[in-house]
Tab-separated table of C-alpha atoms and ligand atoms in Angstrom:
chain	number	residue	atom	x	y	z
A	25	UNK	CA	-201.547	6.713	-84.892
A	26	UNK	CA	-197.869	6.781	-85.766
A	27	UNK	CA	-195.208	7.432	-83.140
A	28	UNK	CA	-192.232	9.737	-83.583
A	29	UNK	CA	-189.287	9.737	-81.171
A	30	UNK	CA	-187.419	13.053	-81.109
A	31	UNK	CA	-184.159	13.485	-79.210
A	32	UNK	CA	-183.372	17.008	-78.011
A	33	UNK	CA	-186.986	18.193	-78.053
A	34	UNK	CA	-186.549	20.867	-75.356
A	35	UNK	CA	-185.568	23.619	-77.821
A	36	UNK	CA	-184.746	24.507	-81.407
A	37	UNK	CA	-185.336	21.975	-84.195
A	38	UNK	CA	-186.456	19.225	-81.824
A	39	UNK	CA	-189.115	21.350	-80.162
A	40	UNK	CA	-190.297	22.672	-83.546
A	41	UNK	CA	-190.519	19.082	-84.831
A	42	UNK	CA	-192.527	18.068	-81.758
A	43	UNK	CA	-195.027	20.869	-82.457
A	44	UNK	CA	-195.209	20.089	-86.183
A	45	UNK	CA	-195.760	16.349	-85.751
A	46	UNK	CA	-198.208	16.911	-82.857
A	47	UNK	CA	-200.257	19.270	-85.030
A	48	UNK	CA	-200.461	16.436	-87.541
A	49	UNK	CA	-201.752	13.943	-84.954
A	50	UNK	CA	-198.571	11.931	-84.312
A	51	UNK	CA	-197.943	10.553	-80.836
A	52	UNK	CA	-194.587	11.692	-79.516
A	53	UNK	CA	-191.704	10.442	-77.427
A	54	UNK	CA	-189.736	13.566	-76.529
A	55	UNK	CA	-186.314	13.513	-74.879
A	56	UNK	CA	-183.812	15.941	-73.410
A	57	UNK	CA	-182.055	16.746	-70.139
A	58	UNK	CA	-184.361	19.586	-69.053
A	59	UNK	CA	-187.208	17.815	-67.302
A	60	UNK	CA	-189.293	20.948	-66.711
A	61	UNK	CA	-189.311	21.859	-70.403
A	62	UNK	CA	-190.240	18.299	-71.365
A	63	UNK	CA	-193.195	18.342	-68.967
A	64	UNK	CA	-194.381	21.751	-70.161
A	65	UNK	CA	-194.189	20.645	-73.784
A	66	UNK	CA	-196.059	17.437	-72.971
A	67	UNK	CA	-198.867	19.377	-71.247
A	68	UNK	CA	-199.062	21.953	-74.028
A	69	UNK	CA	-199.158	19.441	-76.886
A	70	UNK	CA	-201.569	17.020	-75.209
A	71	UNK	CA	-203.939	19.906	-74.477
A	72	UNK	CA	-203.758	21.404	-77.956
A	73	UNK	CA	-203.920	18.178	-79.944
A	74	UNK	CA	-205.615	14.869	-79.381
A	75	UNK	CA	-202.327	12.980	-78.973
A	76	UNK	CA	-200.230	11.162	-76.363
A	77	UNK	CA	-196.768	12.420	-75.378
A	78	UNK	CA	-194.165	10.409	-73.454
A	79	UNK	CA	-191.415	12.629	-72.013
A	80	UNK	CA	-188.094	10.928	-71.242
A	81	UNK	CA	-185.382	12.801	-69.392
A	82	UNK	CA	-181.863	11.501	-70.012
A	83	UNK	CA	-178.438	12.534	-71.231
A	84	UNK	CA	-177.658	10.882	-74.583
A	85	UNK	CA	-173.982	10.648	-73.537
A	86	UNK	CA	-174.882	8.234	-70.744
A	87	UNK	CA	-175.085	4.833	-72.428
A	88	UNK	CA	-176.689	3.113	-69.432
A	89	UNK	CA	-179.309	5.861	-69.029
A	90	UNK	CA	-180.124	5.739	-72.750
A	91	UNK	CA	-180.559	1.980	-72.917
A	92	UNK	CA	-182.322	1.511	-69.573
A	93	UNK	CA	-184.716	4.442	-70.070
A	94	UNK	CA	-185.652	3.494	-73.621
A	95	UNK	CA	-185.879	-0.238	-72.949
A	96	UNK	CA	-188.026	0.514	-69.884
A	97	UNK	CA	-190.878	2.267	-71.700
A	98	UNK	CA	-194.227	0.448	-72.079
A	99	UNK	CA	-194.233	-2.008	-74.998
A	100	UNK	CA	-196.872	-0.093	-76.969
A	101	UNK	CA	-194.529	2.915	-77.134
A	102	UNK	CA	-191.822	0.802	-78.780
A	103	UNK	CA	-193.850	0.756	-81.981
A	104	UNK	CA	-191.865	3.793	-83.104
A	105	UNK	CA	-192.316	4.773	-86.763
A	106	UNK	CA	-189.887	7.680	-87.010
A	107	UNK	CA	-186.696	8.341	-85.041
A	108	UNK	CA	-185.345	11.889	-85.276
A	109	UNK	CA	-181.753	11.933	-84.013
A	110	UNK	CA	-181.531	15.630	-83.303
A	111	UNK	CA	-179.857	16.113	-79.892
A	112	UNK	CA	-176.504	17.768	-80.434
A	113	UNK	CA	-174.387	20.829	-79.944
A	114	UNK	CA	-171.288	22.799	-80.753
A	115	UNK	CA	-169.069	24.000	-77.932
A	116	UNK	CA	-166.540	26.758	-78.504
A	117	UNK	CA	-164.886	27.974	-81.706
A	118	UNK	CA	-161.112	27.734	-81.480
A	119	UNK	CA	-158.156	26.700	-83.591
A	120	UNK	CA	-157.284	23.007	-83.482
A	121	UNK	CA	-154.241	23.880	-81.351
A	122	UNK	CA	-156.319	25.764	-78.805
A	123	UNK	CA	-159.666	23.989	-78.339
A	124	UNK	CA	-160.656	22.706	-74.903
A	125	UNK	CA	-160.406	18.914	-74.678
A	126	UNK	CA	-163.537	18.807	-72.532
A	127	UNK	CA	-165.494	20.601	-75.296
A	128	UNK	CA	-164.223	18.080	-77.845
A	129	UNK	CA	-165.247	15.184	-75.607
A	130	UNK	CA	-168.728	16.646	-75.102
A	131	UNK	CA	-169.305	17.174	-78.821
A	132	UNK	CA	-168.058	13.712	-79.786
A	133	UNK	CA	-169.956	12.026	-76.940
A	134	UNK	CA	-173.207	13.844	-77.735
A	135	UNK	CA	-173.275	14.217	-81.508
A	136	UNK	CA	-171.729	10.864	-82.404
A	137	UNK	CA	-171.862	8.414	-79.517
A	138	UNK	CA	-175.234	9.628	-78.194
A	139	UNK	CA	-176.778	9.254	-81.641
A	140	UNK	CA	-175.357	5.729	-81.842
A	141	UNK	CA	-176.617	4.697	-78.385
A	142	UNK	CA	-180.164	5.835	-79.187
A	143	UNK	CA	-180.108	4.286	-82.672
A	144	UNK	CA	-178.690	0.966	-81.466
A	145	UNK	CA	-181.637	0.650	-79.049
A	146	UNK	CA	-184.393	1.803	-81.399
A	147	UNK	CA	-183.350	0.111	-84.671
A	148	UNK	CA	-184.371	-3.395	-83.446
A	149	UNK	CA	-187.858	-1.978	-82.735
A	150	UNK	CA	-188.083	-0.673	-86.308
A	151	UNK	CA	-186.874	-4.032	-87.630
A	152	UNK	CA	-189.633	-5.783	-85.672
A	153	UNK	CA	-192.177	-3.502	-87.328
A	154	UNK	CA	-190.651	-4.193	-90.741
A	155	UNK	CA	-190.574	-0.488	-91.581
A	156	UNK	CA	-189.460	2.823	-90.199
A	157	UNK	CA	-187.643	6.055	-90.852
A	158	UNK	CA	-184.510	7.429	-89.204
A	159	UNK	CA	-183.810	11.122	-89.693
A	160	UNK	CA	-180.376	12.278	-88.577
A	161	UNK	CA	-179.464	15.934	-88.079
A	162	UNK	CA	-176.182	16.630	-89.823
A	163	UNK	CA	-175.186	20.139	-90.856
A	164	UNK	CA	-173.628	22.125	-93.667
A	165	UNK	CA	-170.637	21.680	-91.331
A	166	UNK	CA	-170.684	18.002	-92.334
A	167	UNK	CA	-170.175	18.922	-95.970
A	168	UNK	CA	-167.326	21.425	-95.636
A	169	UNK	CA	-165.137	22.456	-92.752
A	170	UNK	CA	-164.948	26.095	-91.672
A	171	UNK	CA	-162.233	27.900	-89.699
A	172	UNK	CA	-162.386	27.078	-85.971
A	173	UNK	CA	-165.183	24.587	-86.589
A	174	UNK	CA	-162.797	21.583	-86.578
A	175	UNK	CA	-164.241	19.066	-84.096
A	176	UNK	CA	-167.870	20.152	-84.480
A	177	UNK	CA	-167.518	19.735	-88.265
A	178	UNK	CA	-165.870	16.345	-87.718
A	179	UNK	CA	-168.769	15.129	-85.562
A	180	UNK	CA	-171.255	16.173	-88.229
A	181	UNK	CA	-169.167	14.507	-90.958
A	182	UNK	CA	-169.408	11.395	-88.781
A	183	UNK	CA	-173.212	11.769	-88.713
A	184	UNK	CA	-173.102	11.969	-92.517
A	185	UNK	CA	-171.067	8.727	-92.727
A	186	UNK	CA	-173.198	6.966	-90.120
A	187	UNK	CA	-176.317	7.931	-92.077
A	188	UNK	CA	-174.861	6.392	-95.243
A	189	UNK	CA	-173.944	3.259	-93.296
A	190	UNK	CA	-177.416	3.000	-91.774
A	191	UNK	CA	-178.980	3.332	-95.218
A	192	UNK	CA	-176.940	0.418	-96.561
A	193	UNK	CA	-177.288	-1.875	-93.548
A	194	UNK	CA	-181.007	-1.220	-93.035
A	195	UNK	CA	-181.986	-1.497	-96.697
A	196	UNK	CA	-183.284	-5.092	-96.323
A	197	UNK	CA	-185.625	-4.034	-93.516
A	198	UNK	CA	-187.549	-1.289	-95.344
A	199	UNK	CA	-186.132	1.362	-93.053
A	200	UNK	CA	-185.615	4.768	-94.642
A	201	UNK	CA	-182.638	6.867	-93.575
A	202	UNK	CA	-182.545	10.589	-94.253
A	203	UNK	CA	-179.724	12.936	-93.299
A	204	UNK	CA	-180.887	16.546	-93.058
A	205	UNK	CA	-178.083	19.117	-93.182
A	206	UNK	CA	-179.192	22.621	-92.204
A	207	UNK	CA	-177.102	25.752	-92.458
A	208	UNK	CA	-177.219	28.556	-89.914
A	209	UNK	CA	-180.481	28.522	-87.944
A	210	UNK	CA	-181.375	30.731	-85.010
A	211	UNK	CA	-182.168	28.422	-82.098
A	212	UNK	CA	-180.343	28.041	-78.772
A	213	UNK	CA	-177.413	26.582	-80.740
A	214	UNK	CA	-175.170	29.679	-80.706
A	215	UNK	CA	-175.950	30.542	-77.065
A	216	UNK	CA	-174.906	26.992	-76.126
A	217	UNK	CA	-171.811	27.186	-78.332
A	218	UNK	CA	-170.711	30.428	-76.679
A	219	UNK	CA	-171.659	29.186	-73.216
A	220	UNK	CA	-174.336	31.764	-72.458
A	221	UNK	CA	-172.614	34.773	-74.093
A	222	UNK	CA	-175.743	36.143	-75.814
A	223	UNK	CA	-173.902	39.037	-77.472
A	224	UNK	CA	-171.507	36.665	-79.238
A	225	UNK	CA	-174.426	34.422	-80.139
A	226	UNK	CA	-176.455	37.281	-81.647
A	227	UNK	CA	-173.457	38.326	-83.760
A	228	UNK	CA	-173.573	34.969	-85.555
A	229	UNK	CA	-176.850	35.963	-87.228
A	230	UNK	CA	-176.088	39.625	-87.987
A	231	UNK	CA	-176.524	40.744	-91.604
A	232	UNK	CA	-178.670	37.886	-92.853
A	233	UNK	CA	-181.958	36.145	-92.169
A	234	UNK	CA	-181.135	32.666	-90.868
A	235	UNK	CA	-183.329	29.587	-90.950
A	236	UNK	CA	-185.752	29.101	-88.063
A	237	UNK	CA	-186.488	25.916	-86.159
A	238	UNK	CA	-189.841	25.822	-87.934
A	239	UNK	CA	-188.202	25.963	-91.391
A	240	UNK	CA	-186.192	22.871	-90.537
A	241	UNK	CA	-189.133	21.098	-88.869
A	242	UNK	CA	-191.303	21.693	-91.970
A	243	UNK	CA	-188.567	20.146	-94.134
A	244	UNK	CA	-188.184	17.154	-91.833
A	245	UNK	CA	-191.955	16.669	-91.835
A	246	UNK	CA	-191.955	16.743	-95.629
A	247	UNK	CA	-189.249	14.052	-95.762
A	248	UNK	CA	-191.166	11.943	-93.235
A	249	UNK	CA	-194.488	12.037	-95.083
A	250	UNK	CA	-193.499	11.059	-98.613
A	251	UNK	CA	-194.988	7.930	-100.176
A	252	UNK	CA	-193.707	4.636	-98.735
A	253	UNK	CA	-191.465	3.916	-101.745
A	254	UNK	CA	-189.776	7.351	-101.762
A	255	UNK	CA	-186.780	8.226	-99.570
A	256	UNK	CA	-184.808	11.468	-99.494
A	257	UNK	CA	-181.330	10.268	-98.598
A	258	UNK	CA	-179.452	13.495	-98.115
A	259	UNK	CA	-180.813	17.006	-97.928
A	260	UNK	CA	-178.922	20.285	-97.507
A	261	UNK	CA	-181.018	23.306	-96.539
A	262	UNK	CA	-179.740	26.856	-96.046
A	263	UNK	CA	-181.288	30.291	-95.896
A	264	UNK	CA	-181.235	32.442	-99.017
A	265	UNK	CA	-178.070	34.272	-97.951
A	266	UNK	CA	-175.927	31.182	-97.297
A	267	UNK	CA	-174.289	29.092	-100.030
A	268	UNK	CA	-172.453	26.585	-97.825
A	269	UNK	CA	-170.689	26.409	-94.469
A	270	UNK	CA	-168.213	29.095	-95.570
A	271	UNK	CA	-170.028	31.529	-97.860
A	272	UNK	CA	-172.627	34.054	-96.690
A	273	UNK	CA	-173.948	37.193	-98.346
A	274	UNK	CA	-174.389	39.577	-95.425
A	275	UNK	CA	-175.989	43.015	-95.894
B	5	NDP	P1	-180.625	23.764	-79.577
B	5	NDP	O1	-179.496	24.090	-78.660
B	5	NDP	O2	-181.756	24.736	-79.656
B	5	NDP	O3	-181.218	22.327	-79.223
B	5	NDP	C1	-180.377	21.252	-78.933
B	5	NDP	C2	-181.182	20.130	-78.303
B	5	NDP	O4	-180.293	19.030	-78.041
B	5	NDP	C3	-181.801	20.527	-76.979
B	5	NDP	O5	-183.103	20.036	-76.898
B	5	NDP	C4	-180.924	19.837	-75.926
B	5	NDP	O6	-181.695	19.448	-74.822
B	5	NDP	C5	-180.464	18.592	-76.708
B	5	NDP	N1	-179.215	18.063	-76.173
B	5	NDP	C6	-177.990	18.628	-76.214
B	5	NDP	N2	-177.107	17.868	-75.538
B	5	NDP	C7	-177.802	16.807	-75.054
B	5	NDP	C8	-177.456	15.679	-74.262
B	5	NDP	N3	-176.202	15.485	-73.844
B	5	NDP	N4	-178.413	14.784	-73.942
B	5	NDP	C9	-179.679	14.979	-74.365
B	5	NDP	N5	-180.080	16.008	-75.131
B	5	NDP	C10	-179.147	16.920	-75.448
B	5	NDP	O7	-179.963	23.563	-81.000
B	5	NDP	P2	-180.586	23.203	-82.445
B	5	NDP	O8	-182.017	22.915	-82.358
B	5	NDP	O9	-180.120	24.240	-83.378
B	5	NDP	O10	-179.748	21.888	-82.768
B	5	NDP	C11	-180.339	20.630	-82.990
B	5	NDP	C12	-179.408	19.799	-83.861
B	5	NDP	O11	-179.235	20.427	-85.113
B	5	NDP	C13	-178.003	19.629	-83.280
B	5	NDP	O12	-177.570	18.321	-83.579
B	5	NDP	C14	-177.170	20.656	-84.054
B	5	NDP	O13	-175.832	20.279	-84.121
B	5	NDP	C15	-177.851	20.587	-85.399
B	5	NDP	N6	-177.700	21.761	-86.266
B	5	NDP	C16	-177.969	23.035	-85.816
B	5	NDP	C17	-177.840	24.104	-86.691
B	5	NDP	C18	-178.065	25.520	-86.261
B	5	NDP	O14	-177.523	26.444	-86.891
B	5	NDP	N7	-178.869	25.789	-85.256
B	5	NDP	C19	-177.497	23.900	-88.099
B	5	NDP	C20	-177.216	22.531	-88.440
B	5	NDP	C21	-177.352	21.512	-87.563
B	5	NDP	P3	-181.263	19.587	-73.277
B	5	NDP	O15	-180.360	20.771	-73.179
B	5	NDP	O16	-182.565	19.737	-72.549
B	5	NDP	O17	-180.597	18.309	-72.983
B	6	8X3	C1	-174.623	24.427	-87.255
B	6	8X3	C2	-174.370	25.396	-88.337
B	6	8X3	O1	-172.607	26.860	-89.410
B	6	8X3	O2	-172.727	26.902	-86.992
B	6	8X3	O3	-174.387	23.128	-87.659
B	6	8X3	O4	-171.822	25.001	-88.145
B	6	8X3	S1	-172.803	26.053	-88.204
């Protein structure tokens, strides 16, 4: 059966994707920093579905950990069909003159460099297979900048550009590249952004019904299961009450 590698599978979109693909009989490589959650998810999905799950615990910012962990997996697991570059985060929401440099570093290192480290290791495996699909998680924040979103938006704009570059450079190898750009979705994203301040995080979703992790996972699954000759390049998905990164209709 086909193999899907999902980064950031310990919560939110990544976890929802793991469940969706598992329910459709894909074998999974799931990654994240929270070992306990990875193991629980592995047990749960292997019990519920007749699939194999390989959990890999590493920080995508750590180039050596990324390359040595991925290159060290058994050869049969390197036959990856779909790579979902999902691990990422926002940290803080401040004016460009006030943001914490450490938050900027973390966002750039995770959302941009981490995605590149994983992709640089996995793309040669896809090339060997002569086919594959890379799905990168961008954001509506990639498409337009919002107040106090500065560096987070910039990292997602970088994901947008990198996705376009991948599509061009990987065209000769029959590798599809899809950038999926969700709007506001209620996952652990806002709790992480506001560093555990759940009240602030809950406020983000007041007055409208946001996307769920499952909504995004269903969309990703759709993109991943189209006929071999069809590729969705760029997909923006928001809830009904969001027009773009800046406009919401809250009631
Ligand atoms: P969550 O916080 O629920 O999930 C983020 C995932 O990324 C976790 O599994 C986390 O795992 C992993 N992750 C974060 N940092 C690292 C790291 N340094 N190394 C390895 N894994 C890491 O958020 P979402 O599911 O909402 O976000 C997933 C992606 O979607 C992100 O790229 C986000 O920017 C993007 N996005 C989110 C939107 C939203 O509104 N929720 C909208 C648009 C895009 P662990 O902590 O175990 O390492
Ligand atoms: C996450 C959505 O609007 O918080 O990418 O930037 S938003």
